Amino acid sequence: MAKQVCYEDVELGTEVTPLAKIATTRMLVQWAGASGDFNPLHYDEDFAKAMGVGAPIVHGALKRAWLGQLMTDWIGEDGRLKKLSCQYRGMDYPRKMKTMEEPRDGETWWCKGKVIKKYEEGGEHLVECEIWVENGKGDRTTPGSALVALPARKKK
Amino acid sequence: MANGSLITEELRKLIGVTLDTIVFKVEEGAIQRYGQAIGDPNPLYNDPDFARKTKYGRLIAPPGFTGWPVKVGRPTEKLFAFLVKAGAPPRILDGGIEFEFVEPIGAGDVLTATTKIAKVGERETRLGKTMFTTAEVTFVNQKGNVVLRSWATIIQF
């Protein structure tokens, strides 16, 4: 278990601990089932081509869920995620599978963030972060923001 | 279509109107499958015995868990069909979403989700003339408390 991050530990520009993810065709099937998004855009080559995106693309909502994990991992048990938003700006294409479990070589996605504001309001210690999912080329395909409440150290 | 606007009179009339209300139970298995699909090993989403000993007392839903159980009512598809019928362009993209997490959502909760159109706008994009609709969904639990609000952007062109 990582050490609990507190309000006093963060400054403007502090990095949210990055989270690596690898989207695979297998993961997209699992996500479709779990989320209930059965749009063929995410699994049917011909349909995706006809829609003009070239090949099946990663669900925007899956990338959003990764950003949720980025923040909840970082704020720990005593932090609270109050707001999360993101825009689906760029397409991402999953790696195909080499074996049942193992993906082929390809890109890795990084979920990242940094603190852009910290303030106290209504008795809460609030921290606002700019967050994003970055693809293997370094493009931010899913930019967004998050607002969290962090615990404060007890005053001595 | 005055001035070639995409926003028809019918669409304008939809703003602020409640379109759909669905009631659903948050199932333990649905939370677990959702957590696993994200690849998030957080025991609060995966391990009911662990979760029972925490302040939450039960599995809690990962942020943004409004997928599978809500989709049973297929409100998204209904909303798209509704907008297209009111004259909106037929090609649709998911533009993004904003969530406000008010209270934890846990296994066994019974949520009522109410959808309304909060805003309709349009501008020129690289897709051509493009319409942006904000659908606001409010989730209320069995105690009558608002637990979650979301604003989804639907792009039509």
Coordinates of C-alpha atoms in Angstrom, one line a residue:
Chain A
M1 CA 0.0 0.0 0.0
A2 CA 1.4 3.4 -1.0
K3 CA 1.8 6.1 1.6
Q4 CA -1.3 8.3 1.9
V5 CA -0.8 11.6 0.0
C6 CA -1.9 14.6 2.1
Y7 CA -2.9 18.2 1.1
E8 CA 0.5 19.5 2.4
D9 CA 2.4 17.1 0.1
V10 CA 1.2 18.6 -3.1
E11 CA 2.2 21.9 -4.8
L12 CA 1.2 23.4 -8.2
G13 CA 2.9 21.2 -10.8
T14 CA 3.1 18.1 -8.5
E15 CA 2.8 15.0 -10.7
V16 CA 0.1 12.4 -10.2
T17 CA 1.8 9.0 -10.1
P18 CA 1.5 7.8 -13.7
L19 CA -0.4 4.7 -14.6
A20 CA 0.5 2.5 -17.6
K21 CA -2.1 0.6 -19.6
I22 CA -2.1 -1.6 -22.7
A23 CA -5.3 -1.7 -24.7
T24 CA -5.8 -5.0 -26.4
T25 CA -8.6 -6.4 -28.6
R26 CA -9.3 -8.8 -25.7
M27 CA -9.6 -6.0 -23.3
L28 CA -12.1 -4.2 -25.6
V29 CA -14.3 -7.3 -25.6
Q30 CA -14.2 -7.5 -21.9
W31 CA -15.0 -3.8 -21.6
A32 CA -17.9 -4.1 -24.0
G33 CA -19.4 -6.9 -21.8
A34 CA -18.8 -5.1 -18.5
S35 CA -19.9 -1.7 -19.6
G36 CA -22.7 -2.7 -22.0
D37 CA -21.3 -0.7 -24.9
F38 CA -21.8 -3.1 -27.9
N39 CA -21.2 -0.5 -30.6
P40 CA -19.5 -2.5 -33.4
L41 CA -17.1 0.4 -33.9
H42 CA -15.1 -1.3 -31.2
Y43 CA -14.8 -4.8 -32.6
D44 CA -15.9 -5.0 -36.3
E45 CA -13.2 -4.2 -38.8
D46 CA -15.6 -3.6 -41.7
F47 CA -18.0 -1.5 -39.7
A48 CA -15.1 0.6 -38.3
K49 CA -13.8 1.2 -41.8
A50 CA -17.2 2.2 -43.1
M51 CA -17.5 4.7 -40.1
G52 CA -14.2 6.3 -41.3
V53 CA -12.0 5.4 -38.4
G54 CA -10.0 2.8 -40.2
A55 CA -10.1 0.0 -37.7
P56 CA -11.8 -0.8 -34.4
I57 CA -11.0 1.9 -31.8
V58 CA -10.6 1.9 -28.0
H59 CA -13.8 2.9 -26.2
G60 CA -13.6 6.5 -24.9
A61 CA -15.3 5.3 -21.7
L62 CA -12.5 2.7 -21.1
K63 CA -9.9 5.5 -21.3
R64 CA -12.1 7.5 -18.9
A65 CA -12.2 4.6 -16.5
W66 CA -8.4 4.4 -16.6
L67 CA -8.3 8.1 -15.6
G68 CA -10.6 7.2 -12.7
Q69 CA -8.1 4.6 -11.6
L70 CA -5.2 7.0 -12.0
M71 CA -6.9 9.4 -9.5
T72 CA -8.2 6.8 -7.0
D73 CA -4.8 5.1 -6.9
W74 CA -3.1 8.4 -6.2
I75 CA -5.5 9.8 -3.6
G76 CA -5.5 6.6 -1.6
E77 CA -8.0 5.4 1.0
D78 CA -8.5 8.7 2.7
G79 CA -8.8 10.9 -0.4
R80 CA -12.1 11.5 -2.2
L81 CA -12.7 11.9 -5.9
K82 CA -15.2 14.6 -6.3
K83 CA -15.2 15.4 -10.0
L84 CA -13.8 13.8 -13.1
S85 CA -14.2 14.9 -16.7
C86 CA -12.6 14.1 -20.0
Q87 CA -13.0 14.6 -23.7
Y88 CA -12.6 12.0 -26.3
R89 CA -10.3 13.9 -28.8
G90 CA -8.3 11.2 -30.6
M91 CA -8.6 7.7 -31.7
D92 CA -6.6 4.9 -30.1
Y93 CA -6.2 1.4 -31.7
P94 CA -5.8 -1.7 -29.5
R95 CA -2.9 -4.1 -29.7
K96 CA -3.9 -7.5 -31.2
M97 CA -3.3 -10.7 -29.3
K98 CA -0.3 -12.9 -29.7
T99 CA -1.6 -15.7 -27.4
M100 CA -4.8 -16.0 -25.4
E101 CA -3.4 -13.8 -22.7
E102 CA -0.4 -12.0 -24.2
P103 CA -0.6 -9.0 -26.5
R104 CA 1.6 -8.4 -29.6
D105 CA 4.3 -5.8 -29.3
G106 CA 3.0 -2.3 -29.7
E107 CA 2.3 0.9 -27.9
T108 CA 1.7 1.5 -24.2
W109 CA -0.7 4.2 -23.0
W110 CA 0.2 6.3 -20.0
C111 CA -2.4 8.0 -17.8
K112 CA -0.8 11.1 -16.3
G113 CA -1.8 14.2 -14.4
K114 CA -0.5 17.2 -12.5
V115 CA -1.8 19.6 -9.9
I116 CA -3.0 22.9 -11.3
K117 CA -4.8 24.4 -8.2
K118 CA -5.1 23.8 -4.5
Y119 CA -7.5 25.5 -2.1
E120 CA -9.6 25.1 1.0
E121 CA -13.4 25.4 0.7
G122 CA -16.2 24.3 3.0
G123 CA -13.8 22.7 5.4
E124 CA -12.3 20.5 2.6
H125 CA -8.8 20.5 1.3
L126 CA -9.3 20.5 -2.5
V127 CA -6.8 19.8 -5.3
E128 CA -7.6 20.2 -9.0
C129 CA -5.6 18.3 -11.5
E130 CA -5.2 18.4 -15.2
I131 CA -5.2 14.7 -16.4
W132 CA -4.9 12.9 -19.7
V133 CA -4.2 9.6 -21.5
E134 CA -1.2 9.7 -23.7
N135 CA -0.6 7.2 -26.5
G136 CA 2.7 5.7 -27.6
K137 CA 3.5 8.7 -29.8
G138 CA 2.9 11.1 -26.9
D139 CA -0.4 12.5 -28.2
R140 CA -2.9 13.3 -25.5
T141 CA -6.0 11.6 -26.9
T142 CA -8.1 11.9 -23.8
P143 CA -7.6 15.2 -21.9
G144 CA -9.6 16.0 -18.8
S145 CA -9.6 17.2 -15.3
A146 CA -10.2 16.0 -11.8
L147 CA -11.1 17.5 -8.4
V148 CA -10.2 15.6 -5.3
A149 CA -10.3 16.2 -1.5
L150 CA -7.2 15.2 0.3
P151 CA -6.7 14.7 4.0
A152 CA -4.7 17.3 5.8
R153 CA -2.0 16.6 8.4
K154 CA -3.1 17.3 11.9
K155 CA -1.7 20.6 13.2
K156 CA 0.8 20.1 16.0
Chain B
M1 CA -33.8 25.5 -41.1
A2 CA -33.2 29.2 -40.9
N3 CA -29.6 30.2 -41.6
G4 CA -28.8 26.5 -42.2
S5 CA -28.9 25.8 -38.4
L6 CA -28.8 22.2 -37.3
I7 CA -30.9 23.0 -34.3
T8 CA -34.5 22.5 -35.3
E9 CA -37.5 24.0 -33.5
E10 CA -38.2 20.5 -32.1
L11 CA -34.7 20.2 -30.8
R12 CA -34.9 23.6 -29.1
K13 CA -38.1 22.5 -27.4
L14 CA -36.3 19.5 -25.9
I15 CA -34.0 21.6 -23.7
G16 CA -34.8 21.1 -20.1
V17 CA -37.2 18.3 -20.8
T18 CA -36.9 15.0 -18.8
L19 CA -36.6 12.3 -21.4
D20 CA -36.2 9.1 -19.5
T21 CA -36.2 7.7 -16.0
I22 CA -34.9 4.2 -15.3
V23 CA -34.6 2.3 -12.0
F24 CA -31.9 -0.4 -11.5
K25 CA -30.1 -2.3 -8.9
V26 CA -26.3 -2.1 -8.6
E27 CA -25.3 -5.8 -8.6
E28 CA -22.1 -7.1 -6.9
G29 CA -21.1 -9.1 -10.0
A30 CA -21.6 -6.1 -12.3
I31 CA -19.2 -4.1 -10.1
Q32 CA -16.6 -6.9 -10.1
R33 CA -16.8 -7.3 -13.9
Y34 CA -16.5 -3.5 -14.4
G35 CA -13.4 -3.3 -12.1
Q36 CA -11.8 -6.3 -13.9
A37 CA -12.5 -4.8 -17.3
I38 CA -10.6 -1.6 -16.3
G39 CA -7.8 -3.8 -15.0
D40 CA -8.1 -2.1 -11.6
P41 CA -7.2 -4.6 -8.8
N42 CA -8.7 -2.3 -6.0
P43 CA -10.3 -4.8 -3.5
L44 CA -13.2 -2.3 -2.9
Y45 CA -14.4 -3.3 -6.4
N46 CA -13.4 -7.0 -6.3
D47 CA -13.4 -8.5 -2.8
P48 CA -16.7 -8.4 -0.9
D49 CA -15.1 -9.7 2.3
F50 CA -12.5 -7.0 2.3
A51 CA -15.2 -4.3 1.4
R52 CA -17.4 -5.4 4.3
K53 CA -14.7 -4.5 6.8
T54 CA -14.3 -1.0 5.4
K55 CA -16.3 2.2 6.1
Y56 CA -18.3 1.4 3.0
G57 CA -19.5 -2.0 4.3
R58 CA -20.0 -3.4 0.7
L59 CA -18.4 -3.4 -2.7
I60 CA -18.4 0.1 -4.1
A61 CA -18.7 1.1 -7.8
P62 CA -15.7 2.4 -9.6
P63 CA -16.0 6.1 -10.7
G64 CA -18.1 6.3 -13.8
F65 CA -19.8 3.0 -13.2
T66 CA -23.0 3.9 -15.0
G67 CA -22.5 1.4 -17.8
W68 CA -23.9 -2.0 -17.9
P69 CA -26.8 -1.7 -15.4
V70 CA -27.9 1.5 -17.0
K71 CA -27.5 0.2 -20.5
V72 CA -30.1 -2.5 -19.8
G73 CA -32.6 0.3 -20.3
R74 CA -30.6 1.4 -23.4
P75 CA -31.1 5.1 -22.6
T76 CA -28.1 6.1 -24.8
E77 CA -29.6 4.5 -27.9
K78 CA -33.0 5.9 -27.0
L79 CA -31.6 9.3 -26.7
F80 CA -29.8 9.1 -30.0
A81 CA -32.9 7.9 -31.8
F82 CA -34.9 10.7 -30.1
L83 CA -32.4 13.4 -31.2
V84 CA -32.3 12.1 -34.8
K85 CA -36.1 12.0 -34.9
A86 CA -36.2 15.6 -33.8
G87 CA -34.0 16.5 -36.8
A88 CA -30.4 16.2 -35.5
P89 CA -27.7 14.9 -37.9
P90 CA -27.5 11.1 -38.0
R91 CA -23.7 10.6 -37.5
I92 CA -22.9 10.4 -33.8
L93 CA -19.7 10.5 -31.7
D94 CA -19.3 10.4 -27.9
G95 CA -17.6 13.7 -27.1
G96 CA -16.8 13.2 -23.5
I97 CA -18.3 13.3 -20.0
E98 CA -18.2 15.1 -16.7
F99 CA -19.0 13.4 -13.4
E100 CA -19.8 14.8 -10.0
F101 CA -19.5 12.1 -7.4
V102 CA -21.7 13.1 -4.5
E103 CA -21.9 9.9 -2.4
P104 CA -20.5 6.4 -2.8
I105 CA -22.5 3.9 -4.9
G106 CA -22.4 0.4 -3.5
A107 CA -23.6 -3.1 -4.3
G108 CA -27.3 -3.5 -3.5
D109 CA -28.1 0.2 -4.0
V110 CA -31.2 0.9 -6.1
L111 CA -30.7 3.9 -8.3
T112 CA -33.1 6.0 -10.2
A113 CA -31.4 7.7 -13.2
T114 CA -33.2 10.6 -14.8
T115 CA -32.0 12.0 -18.1
K116 CA -32.6 15.4 -19.5
I117 CA -31.2 17.6 -22.3
A118 CA -29.3 20.4 -20.6
K119 CA -27.9 22.2 -23.6
V120 CA -27.9 22.1 -27.4
G121 CA -25.3 24.1 -29.4
E122 CA -23.6 24.1 -32.7
R123 CA -20.4 25.2 -34.4
E124 CA -18.2 24.6 -37.4
T125 CA -15.6 21.9 -36.8
R126 CA -13.4 19.7 -39.0
L127 CA -16.4 17.4 -39.3
G128 CA -18.4 20.3 -40.9
K129 CA -21.4 21.8 -39.2
T130 CA -21.6 20.0 -35.9
M131 CA -24.2 19.8 -33.1
F132 CA -23.3 19.4 -29.5
T133 CA -25.8 18.2 -27.0
T134 CA -25.3 18.0 -23.3
A135 CA -27.3 15.2 -21.6
E136 CA -27.6 15.6 -17.9
V137 CA -28.2 12.4 -15.9
T138 CA -29.0 12.5 -12.1
F139 CA -28.7 9.3 -10.1
V140 CA -30.7 9.1 -6.8
N141 CA -30.4 6.2 -4.5
Q142 CA -33.0 4.2 -2.5
K143 CA -32.7 6.8 0.4
G144 CA -33.6 9.6 -1.9
N145 CA -30.1 11.0 -1.9
V146 CA -28.4 12.3 -5.1
V147 CA -25.3 10.1 -5.4
L148 CA -24.0 11.1 -8.9
R149 CA -24.5 13.7 -11.6
S150 CA -23.1 13.4 -15.1
W151 CA -23.1 15.6 -18.2
A152 CA -22.3 13.7 -21.4
T153 CA -21.5 15.5 -24.7
I154 CA -23.1 14.0 -27.8
I155 CA -21.5 15.1 -31.1
Q156 CA -23.7 14.9 -34.2
F157 CA -22.7 15.9 -37.7

